[in-house]
Tab-separated table of C-alpha atoms and ligand atoms in Angstrom:
chain	number	residue	atom	x	y	z
N	1	MET	CA	104.853	17.013	161.030
N	2	SER	CA	101.734	15.721	159.252
N	3	SER	CA	102.686	12.088	158.501
N	4	LYS	CA	105.199	10.327	160.695
N	5	ILE	CA	108.497	9.349	159.078
N	6	SER	CA	110.265	6.497	160.828
N	7	LEU	CA	114.036	6.163	160.940
N	8	THR	CA	113.680	3.138	158.655
N	9	ARG	CA	111.822	5.171	156.034
N	10	TYR	CA	114.250	8.084	156.369
N	11	LEU	CA	117.204	5.760	155.750
N	12	VAL	CA	115.501	3.995	152.830
N	13	GLU	CA	114.871	7.377	151.236
N	14	GLN	CA	118.442	8.499	151.854
N	15	GLN	CA	119.526	5.351	150.055
N	16	ARG	CA	116.970	5.355	147.236
N	17	VAL	CA	116.285	8.981	146.490
N	18	ASP	CA	119.601	10.561	147.281
N	19	GLY	CA	121.937	7.594	146.821
N	20	LEU	CA	123.726	8.796	149.938
N	21	ILE	CA	124.001	5.533	151.792
N	22	PRO	CA	124.734	2.043	150.527
N	23	SER	CA	122.430	-0.703	151.829
N	24	GLN	CA	125.100	-2.068	154.186
N	25	LEU	CA	125.420	1.311	155.872
N	26	ARG	CA	121.657	1.568	156.124
N	27	LEU	CA	121.577	-1.812	157.842
N	28	LEU	CA	124.377	-0.744	160.161
N	29	LEU	CA	122.505	2.395	161.235
N	30	GLU	CA	119.302	0.426	161.800
N	31	VAL	CA	121.202	-1.994	164.000
N	32	VAL	CA	122.852	0.786	166.010
N	33	ALA	CA	119.429	2.381	166.514
N	34	ARG	CA	118.023	-0.955	167.679
N	35	ALA	CA	120.876	-1.318	170.146
N	36	CYS	CA	120.185	2.197	171.436
N	37	LYS	CA	116.570	1.208	171.999
N	38	GLY	CA	117.801	-1.701	174.112
N	39	ILE	CA	120.145	0.545	176.095
N	40	SER	CA	117.316	3.027	176.582
N	41	GLN	CA	115.181	0.240	178.101
N	42	ALA	CA	117.943	-0.695	180.528
N	43	VAL	CA	118.539	2.959	181.450
N	44	ASN	CA	114.813	3.466	182.089
N	45	LYS	CA	114.598	0.520	184.469
N	46	GLY	CA	117.299	2.006	186.689
N	47	ALA	CA	117.278	0.561	190.186
N	48	LEU	CA	114.379	-1.757	189.243
N	49	GLY	CA	116.607	-3.478	186.692
N	50	GLY	CA	119.609	-3.635	188.992
N	51	VAL	CA	121.658	-1.641	186.487
N	52	LEU	CA	122.896	1.174	188.741
N	53	GLY	CA	126.228	1.362	190.544
N	54	THR	CA	129.774	0.408	189.670
N	55	ALA	CA	130.928	-2.836	188.121
N	56	GLY	CA	134.110	-2.749	190.203
N	57	THR	CA	136.363	-2.910	187.130
N	58	GLU	CA	138.489	-0.329	185.298
N	59	ASN	CA	138.681	0.391	181.577
N	60	VAL	CA	141.872	0.925	179.583
N	61	GLN	CA	141.805	4.634	180.469
N	62	GLY	CA	141.872	3.865	184.201
N	63	GLU	CA	138.262	4.902	184.761
N	64	VAL	CA	136.025	2.873	187.051
N	65	GLN	CA	133.342	1.185	184.961
N	66	LYS	CA	129.687	1.484	185.865
N	67	LYS	CA	127.401	-1.506	185.326
N	68	LEU	CA	125.660	0.384	182.550
N	69	ASP	CA	128.969	1.127	180.767
N	70	ILE	CA	129.432	-2.625	180.431
N	71	ILE	CA	125.801	-3.441	179.643
N	72	ALA	CA	125.687	-0.790	176.889
N	73	ASN	CA	128.957	-2.057	175.446
N	74	GLU	CA	127.636	-5.622	175.326
N	75	VAL	CA	124.332	-4.587	173.774
N	76	LEU	CA	126.168	-2.765	170.966
N	77	ILE	CA	128.512	-5.663	170.274
N	78	GLU	CA	125.826	-8.345	170.324
N	79	ALA	CA	123.575	-6.307	168.041
N	80	ASN	CA	126.311	-5.559	165.519
N	81	GLU	CA	128.541	-8.607	165.260
N	82	TRP	CA	126.373	-10.980	163.231
N	83	GLY	CA	124.780	-8.770	160.542
N	84	GLY	CA	127.613	-8.942	158.007
N	85	HIS	CA	127.939	-5.162	157.752
N	86	LEU	CA	130.980	-4.715	159.998
N	87	ALA	CA	134.621	-5.728	159.908
N	88	ALA	CA	135.371	-4.619	163.475
N	89	MET	CA	134.335	-2.414	166.370
N	90	ALA	CA	136.151	-0.227	168.889
N	91	SER	CA	134.837	1.128	172.153
N	92	GLU	CA	135.811	3.312	175.069
N	93	GLU	CA	135.243	0.260	177.250
N	94	MET	CA	137.521	-2.150	175.346
N	95	ASP	CA	141.332	-2.017	175.353
N	96	SER	CA	141.680	-3.047	171.741
N	97	ILE	CA	139.529	-3.511	168.655
N	98	TYR	CA	136.885	-6.238	168.465
N	99	VAL	CA	137.136	-8.054	165.159
N	100	VAL	CA	133.897	-9.670	163.952
N	101	PRO	CA	134.283	-13.419	164.769
N	102	ASN	CA	135.011	-15.800	161.897
N	103	ARG	CA	131.633	-17.494	162.218
N	104	TYR	CA	129.984	-14.357	160.828
N	105	PRO	CA	130.497	-12.679	157.455
N	106	GLN	CA	132.760	-9.616	157.512
N	107	GLY	CA	131.521	-6.335	156.105
N	108	GLU	CA	133.397	-3.231	155.020
N	109	TYR	CA	132.573	-0.848	157.867
N	110	LEU	CA	134.222	-0.029	161.179
N	111	LEU	CA	132.088	1.090	164.101
N	112	LEU	CA	133.430	3.075	167.051
N	113	PHE	CA	131.438	3.984	170.121
N	114	ASP	CA	131.289	5.481	173.559
N	115	PRO	CA	128.590	3.072	174.755
N	116	LEU	CA	127.548	5.192	177.716
N	117	ASP	CA	128.567	8.820	177.827
N	118	GLY	CA	128.141	10.754	181.057
N	119	SER	CA	128.680	7.781	183.374
N	120	SER	CA	128.825	10.019	186.462
N	121	ASN	CA	125.174	10.926	185.789
N	122	ILE	CA	123.745	7.381	185.640
N	123	ASP	CA	123.036	6.945	189.322
N	124	VAL	CA	121.662	10.470	189.770
N	125	ASN	CA	119.085	10.159	186.963
N	126	VAL	CA	120.524	12.872	184.712
N	127	SER	CA	120.682	12.570	180.896
N	128	ILE	CA	123.298	10.200	179.476
N	129	GLY	CA	123.856	8.841	175.978
N	130	THR	CA	125.604	6.678	173.394
N	131	ILE	CA	127.950	8.224	170.813
N	132	PHE	CA	128.963	6.440	167.589
N	133	SER	CA	131.149	6.965	164.556
N	134	VAL	CA	131.312	4.909	161.348
N	135	LEU	CA	134.374	4.589	159.105
N	136	LYS	CA	135.059	2.498	156.036
N	137	LYS	CA	137.736	-0.133	156.292
N	138	PRO	CA	140.583	0.888	153.970
N	139	GLU	CA	140.574	-1.225	150.830
N	140	GLY	CA	143.253	-3.717	149.969
N	141	LEU	CA	144.553	-5.806	152.816
N	142	ALA	CA	142.635	-8.759	154.159
N	143	GLY	CA	141.897	-8.791	157.878
N	144	VAL	CA	141.553	-5.765	160.078
N	145	THR	CA	143.916	-4.088	162.519
N	146	GLU	CA	143.876	-1.063	164.807
N	147	ALA	CA	145.754	0.879	162.102
N	148	ASP	CA	142.645	0.621	159.882
N	149	PHE	CA	140.744	2.682	162.451
N	150	LEU	CA	143.293	5.502	162.578
N	151	GLN	CA	141.545	7.768	160.083
N	152	ALA	CA	140.810	11.469	160.478
N	153	GLY	CA	137.259	12.415	161.466
N	154	ALA	CA	136.736	13.924	158.014
N	155	LYS	CA	136.637	10.328	156.724
N	156	GLN	CA	133.546	9.375	158.757
N	157	VAL	CA	130.639	8.084	156.669
N	158	ALA	CA	128.062	8.340	159.456
N	159	ALA	CA	128.041	9.696	162.995
N	160	GLY	CA	125.501	10.221	165.703
N	161	TYR	CA	124.400	9.851	169.256
N	162	CYS	CA	121.387	8.781	171.234
N	163	VAL	CA	120.528	10.799	174.322
N	164	TYR	CA	118.592	9.071	177.122
N	165	GLY	CA	116.856	12.002	178.771
N	166	PRO	CA	113.236	13.030	179.318
N	167	GLN	CA	112.919	11.744	175.757
N	168	THR	CA	115.168	9.255	173.993
N	169	THR	CA	116.441	11.056	170.906
N	170	LEU	CA	118.682	9.710	168.149
N	171	VAL	CA	120.661	12.322	166.238
N	172	LEU	CA	122.321	11.356	162.989
N	173	THR	CA	124.367	12.596	160.066
N	174	VAL	CA	125.442	10.782	156.929
N	175	GLY	CA	126.920	13.972	155.507
N	176	ASP	CA	123.644	15.509	154.395
N	177	GLY	CA	122.795	17.669	157.400
N	178	VAL	CA	121.610	16.585	160.813
N	179	ALA	CA	118.315	14.830	161.565
N	180	MET	CA	116.748	14.069	164.952
N	181	PHE	CA	114.478	11.111	165.752
N	182	THR	CA	112.451	10.697	168.924
N	183	LEU	CA	111.748	7.213	170.265
N	184	ASP	CA	108.032	6.458	170.169
N	185	ARG	CA	107.840	3.811	172.883
N	186	GLU	CA	104.324	2.704	171.927
N	187	GLN	CA	105.368	2.027	168.323
N	188	GLY	CA	108.859	0.918	169.311
N	189	SER	CA	110.397	3.039	166.578
N	190	PHE	CA	112.356	6.233	166.144
N	191	VAL	CA	110.304	8.957	164.444
N	192	LEU	CA	111.799	11.903	162.556
N	193	THR	CA	111.145	15.021	164.640
N	194	GLN	CA	113.605	17.506	163.161
N	195	GLU	CA	115.479	17.811	159.895
N	196	ASN	CA	118.127	20.270	158.708
N	197	VAL	CA	119.153	21.142	162.245
N	198	ARG	CA	120.995	24.500	162.299
N	199	ILE	CA	123.032	25.998	165.147
N	200	PRO	CA	122.828	29.783	165.525
N	201	GLU	CA	126.232	31.332	164.735
N	202	ASP	CA	126.128	33.527	167.833
N	203	THR	CA	125.305	32.543	171.379
N	204	GLN	CA	125.278	33.827	174.932
N	205	GLU	CA	125.624	30.412	176.561
N	206	PHE	CA	128.807	28.506	177.343
N	207	ALA	CA	129.469	25.048	178.821
N	208	ILE	CA	132.707	24.294	180.635
N	209	ASN	CA	133.646	22.693	183.949
N	210	MET	CA	134.442	25.913	185.841
N	211	SER	CA	136.011	24.030	188.746
N	212	ASN	CA	139.060	23.496	186.532
N	213	MET	CA	139.548	27.209	185.892
N	214	ARG	CA	142.804	27.483	187.808
N	215	HIS	CA	144.301	24.759	185.608
N	216	TRP	CA	143.392	26.261	182.225
N	217	ASP	CA	145.654	27.749	179.616
N	218	ALA	CA	145.624	31.551	179.095
N	219	PRO	CA	143.441	31.614	175.917
N	220	VAL	CA	140.617	29.626	177.547
N	221	LYS	CA	140.862	31.738	180.703
N	222	ARG	CA	140.682	34.916	178.612
N	223	TYR	CA	137.637	33.703	176.685
N	224	ILE	CA	135.708	32.718	179.826
N	225	ASP	CA	136.793	35.841	181.753
N	226	GLU	CA	135.367	37.956	178.942
N	227	CYS	CA	132.080	36.013	179.012
N	228	LEU	CA	131.871	36.412	182.787
N	229	ALA	CA	132.483	40.172	182.542
N	230	GLY	CA	129.087	40.355	180.799
N	231	LYS	CA	127.543	43.623	179.567
N	232	GLU	CA	130.232	45.768	181.177
N	233	GLY	CA	133.083	43.718	179.664
N	234	PRO	CA	134.621	43.588	176.173
N	235	ARG	CA	131.815	41.354	174.853
N	236	GLY	CA	129.134	43.881	175.792
N	237	LYS	CA	126.589	41.176	176.641
N	238	ASP	CA	125.744	38.819	179.480
N	239	PHE	CA	126.408	35.083	179.198
N	240	ASN	CA	124.634	32.137	180.764
N	241	MET	CA	126.374	28.899	181.789
N	242	ARG	CA	125.329	25.232	181.634
N	243	TRP	CA	127.384	22.112	182.449
N	244	ILE	CA	125.621	18.763	182.454
N	245	ALA	CA	128.791	16.602	182.610
N	246	SER	CA	127.383	14.411	179.827
N	247	MET	CA	128.881	15.631	176.569
N	248	VAL	CA	125.977	14.048	174.763
N	249	ALA	CA	123.451	16.209	176.646
N	250	ASP	CA	125.532	19.383	176.345
N	251	VAL	CA	125.935	18.837	172.590
N	252	HIS	CA	122.230	18.104	172.261
N	253	ARG	CA	121.406	21.440	173.876
N	254	ILE	CA	123.823	23.190	171.522
N	255	LEU	CA	122.296	21.523	168.443
N	256	THR	CA	118.891	22.602	169.738
N	257	ARG	CA	119.500	26.224	170.716
N	258	GLY	CA	123.179	27.058	170.164
N	259	GLY	CA	126.003	27.541	172.623
N	260	VAL	CA	129.641	26.663	172.980
N	261	PHE	CA	131.076	23.581	174.717
N	262	MET	CA	134.662	23.289	175.874
N	263	TYR	CA	136.717	20.581	177.488
N	264	PRO	CA	140.163	22.088	177.029
N	265	TRP	CA	143.617	20.781	177.874
N	266	ASP	CA	144.487	21.667	181.446
N	267	LYS	CA	147.436	21.463	183.816
N	268	ARG	CA	146.087	18.633	185.968
N	269	GLU	CA	147.550	16.030	183.631
N	270	PRO	CA	149.668	18.116	181.265
N	271	GLU	CA	150.887	15.124	179.244
N	272	LYS	CA	147.307	14.409	178.086
N	273	PRO	CA	145.997	16.588	175.240
N	274	GLY	CA	142.559	16.698	176.911
N	275	LYS	CA	140.004	14.536	178.667
N	276	LEU	CA	137.690	13.575	175.831
N	277	ARG	CA	138.526	10.883	173.335
N	278	LEU	CA	139.123	11.854	169.715
N	279	MET	CA	137.779	8.883	167.818
N	280	TYR	CA	134.485	8.086	169.526
N	281	GLU	CA	133.593	11.338	171.310
N	282	ALA	CA	135.138	14.381	169.596
N	283	ASN	CA	135.030	13.194	165.970
N	284	PRO	CA	131.356	12.181	165.747
N	285	MET	CA	130.230	15.237	167.739
N	286	SER	CA	132.402	17.563	165.638
N	287	TRP	CA	130.962	16.242	162.396
N	288	LEU	CA	127.403	16.651	163.669
N	289	ILE	CA	128.190	20.195	164.811
N	290	GLU	CA	129.779	21.111	161.463
N	291	GLN	CA	126.889	19.560	159.574
N	292	ALA	CA	124.573	21.866	161.519
N	293	GLY	CA	126.620	24.956	160.633
N	294	GLY	CA	128.776	25.084	163.770
N	295	ALA	CA	132.517	24.646	164.234
N	296	ALA	CA	134.790	22.331	166.228
N	297	THR	CA	138.488	22.761	166.998
N	298	ASN	CA	141.069	21.701	169.561
N	299	GLY	CA	141.916	25.396	169.977
N	300	ARG	CA	144.324	25.407	167.095
N	301	GLN	CA	143.113	22.965	164.481
N	302	ARG	CA	139.854	21.637	163.079
N	303	ILE	CA	139.142	18.433	165.000
N	304	LEU	CA	138.070	16.543	161.875
N	305	ASP	CA	141.532	17.129	160.337
N	306	ILE	CA	143.485	15.566	163.205
N	307	ALA	CA	145.286	12.375	162.138
N	308	PRO	CA	144.852	9.937	165.046
N	309	THR	CA	147.878	7.996	166.252
N	310	LYS	CA	146.090	5.652	168.657
N	311	LEU	CA	142.613	4.325	169.284
N	312	HIS	CA	142.037	5.921	172.680
N	313	GLU	CA	143.741	9.219	171.842
N	314	ARG	CA	142.499	12.233	173.783
N	315	VAL	CA	141.933	15.721	172.497
N	316	SER	CA	141.068	19.216	173.665
N	317	VAL	CA	137.568	20.123	172.440
N	318	MET	CA	135.871	23.443	171.625
N	319	LEU	CA	132.680	23.166	169.642
N	320	GLY	CA	129.344	24.804	168.924
N	321	SER	CA	128.196	28.176	167.610
N	322	LYS	CA	130.583	29.174	164.864
N	323	ASN	CA	131.509	32.708	165.891
N	324	GLU	CA	132.304	31.722	169.469
N	325	VAL	CA	134.443	28.735	168.448
N	326	GLU	CA	136.296	30.956	165.978
N	327	ARG	CA	136.857	33.529	168.710
N	328	VAL	CA	138.317	31.117	171.263
N	329	THR	CA	140.410	29.478	168.520
N	330	SER	CA	141.778	32.880	167.474
N	331	TYR	CA	142.810	33.525	171.104
N	332	HIS	CA	144.885	30.320	170.983
N	333	LEU	CA	146.470	31.199	167.665
N	334	LYS	CA	147.427	34.722	168.783
N	335	LEU	CA	149.173	33.756	172.013
E	1	LIG	P1	132.338	9.180	179.889
E	1	LIG	O1	131.233	9.070	180.875
E	1	LIG	O2	132.066	8.480	178.597
E	1	LIG	O3	133.688	8.820	180.466
E	1	LIG	O4	132.451	10.706	179.422
E	1	LIG	C1	132.313	11.736	180.346
E	1	LIG	C2	132.869	12.986	179.749
E	1	LIG	C3	131.856	13.856	179.032
E	1	LIG	O5	130.672	13.263	178.720
E	1	LIG	C4	131.651	15.021	179.957
E	1	LIG	O6	131.503	16.194	179.223
E	1	LIG	C5	132.876	15.051	180.806
E	1	LIG	O7	133.405	13.770	180.799
E	1	LIG	C6	132.580	15.478	182.207
E	1	LIG	O8	133.766	15.645	182.869
E	1	LIG	P2	133.867	16.274	184.347
E	1	LIG	O9	133.331	15.237	185.274
E	1	LIG	O10	135.345	16.533	184.475
E	1	LIG	O11	133.054	17.541	184.358
E	2	LIG	MN1	132.042	9.885	177.061
E	3	LIG	MN1	131.576	6.382	178.255
C-alpha cells in the first residue's frame, strides 16, 4: 500500500464518502479500537505486568475467569461508558447488561463483547482476541433493558474482532465488506492492511476439537470422517487440520486463507445448543464471514437469522468457506 490509511481515516471516509456510518457509530468504533490497543498492551506485558493466571472468580456461565478476562472487560467498559454513543453494554463476563450511568449522556447504540476470547491460551502465549458486535437500540421506549439486545445477528450495524498474536490486527465490517488493520506500535494507530477480504469458496482445511468426536452428532461425524478419508475417500482430496482453541485466531486464519470452523452441539451437555455464545461470538464472526463471501450456520439455519431468547444464549457453529459449510449443513438437513 503506497500511502498509509489509518483506521480513523478509513472510518471518516466510510462516513463522508459512502454515508455508511453515522458519526456516533464512527466514534464508537474508534473507542473500541482504542480499548483494544489498551488490551493489547496488557496482553504484551504478560508475566511482567502481573496479568497472567486466574482471578479465582466464575462468570455467569460457570467458567473460571482469568485475570485478563476481567482486565479486558474493565478496559472496554471504562473506554465506552462516557462518550455518549452507547445506551448499554453486554459482555461474556457480566451476568446482566451494563446500562450507561446517569452521569453520562446516553447514545443509541448497544455494544456486546467477548472481552478476551481464547482464555485457555493466555498463559501459554498463544493468540487470543476481543470480539465485538454493535446493535441499535430499538426506537420508542425510554431506558434500556436486556430485551433491547435480543435482536438477530442480521440486525448488527458493525462487528469485528481484534486478534492479539504475532501482530495485533483489528478486523471490521460495517456491512461494506471486511477490512483489516494492523497496529503500528510506533505510531500508536491501526493501519489499513487489507480491504475487500474474500474467503475462497473451497478449502482443504478444517478446524474442530477432535477430542470431542465420540460426542458428536451423525452429520458432523460424517463430514469429518469424509475429510479424514482424504484422497481415497468420497471427497477425493486430502484435508489438513488446525485447532487453536481461540475462535478469534481460527476465524482470522479462515478470513486469511479459507477453511471451515466448527464447534457443534455435542452429547457432553445435551441441553446446551453448543459451547459458543450467539450474541457476542457467533453473530459478529458470522457477519464477518458472510461479508467476506463465506457462510455460517448452526447446521440447520443461518446463524444471523436466529432470534435470540437470552443474552448468554449458546449456539452450534459451522462457518467459513461457503461450499464446505453448505455441505455440512446439507448433511444435517438430510438426516
Ligand atoms: P472464551 O475463552 O471466550 O471462553 O472462548 C473460548 C472458546 C473459543 O474461543 C474456542 O474456539 C473454544 O472455546 C475452545 O474450546 P475447547 O477448549 O473446547 O477446544
Ligand atoms: Mn470466546
Ligand atoms: Mn471470553
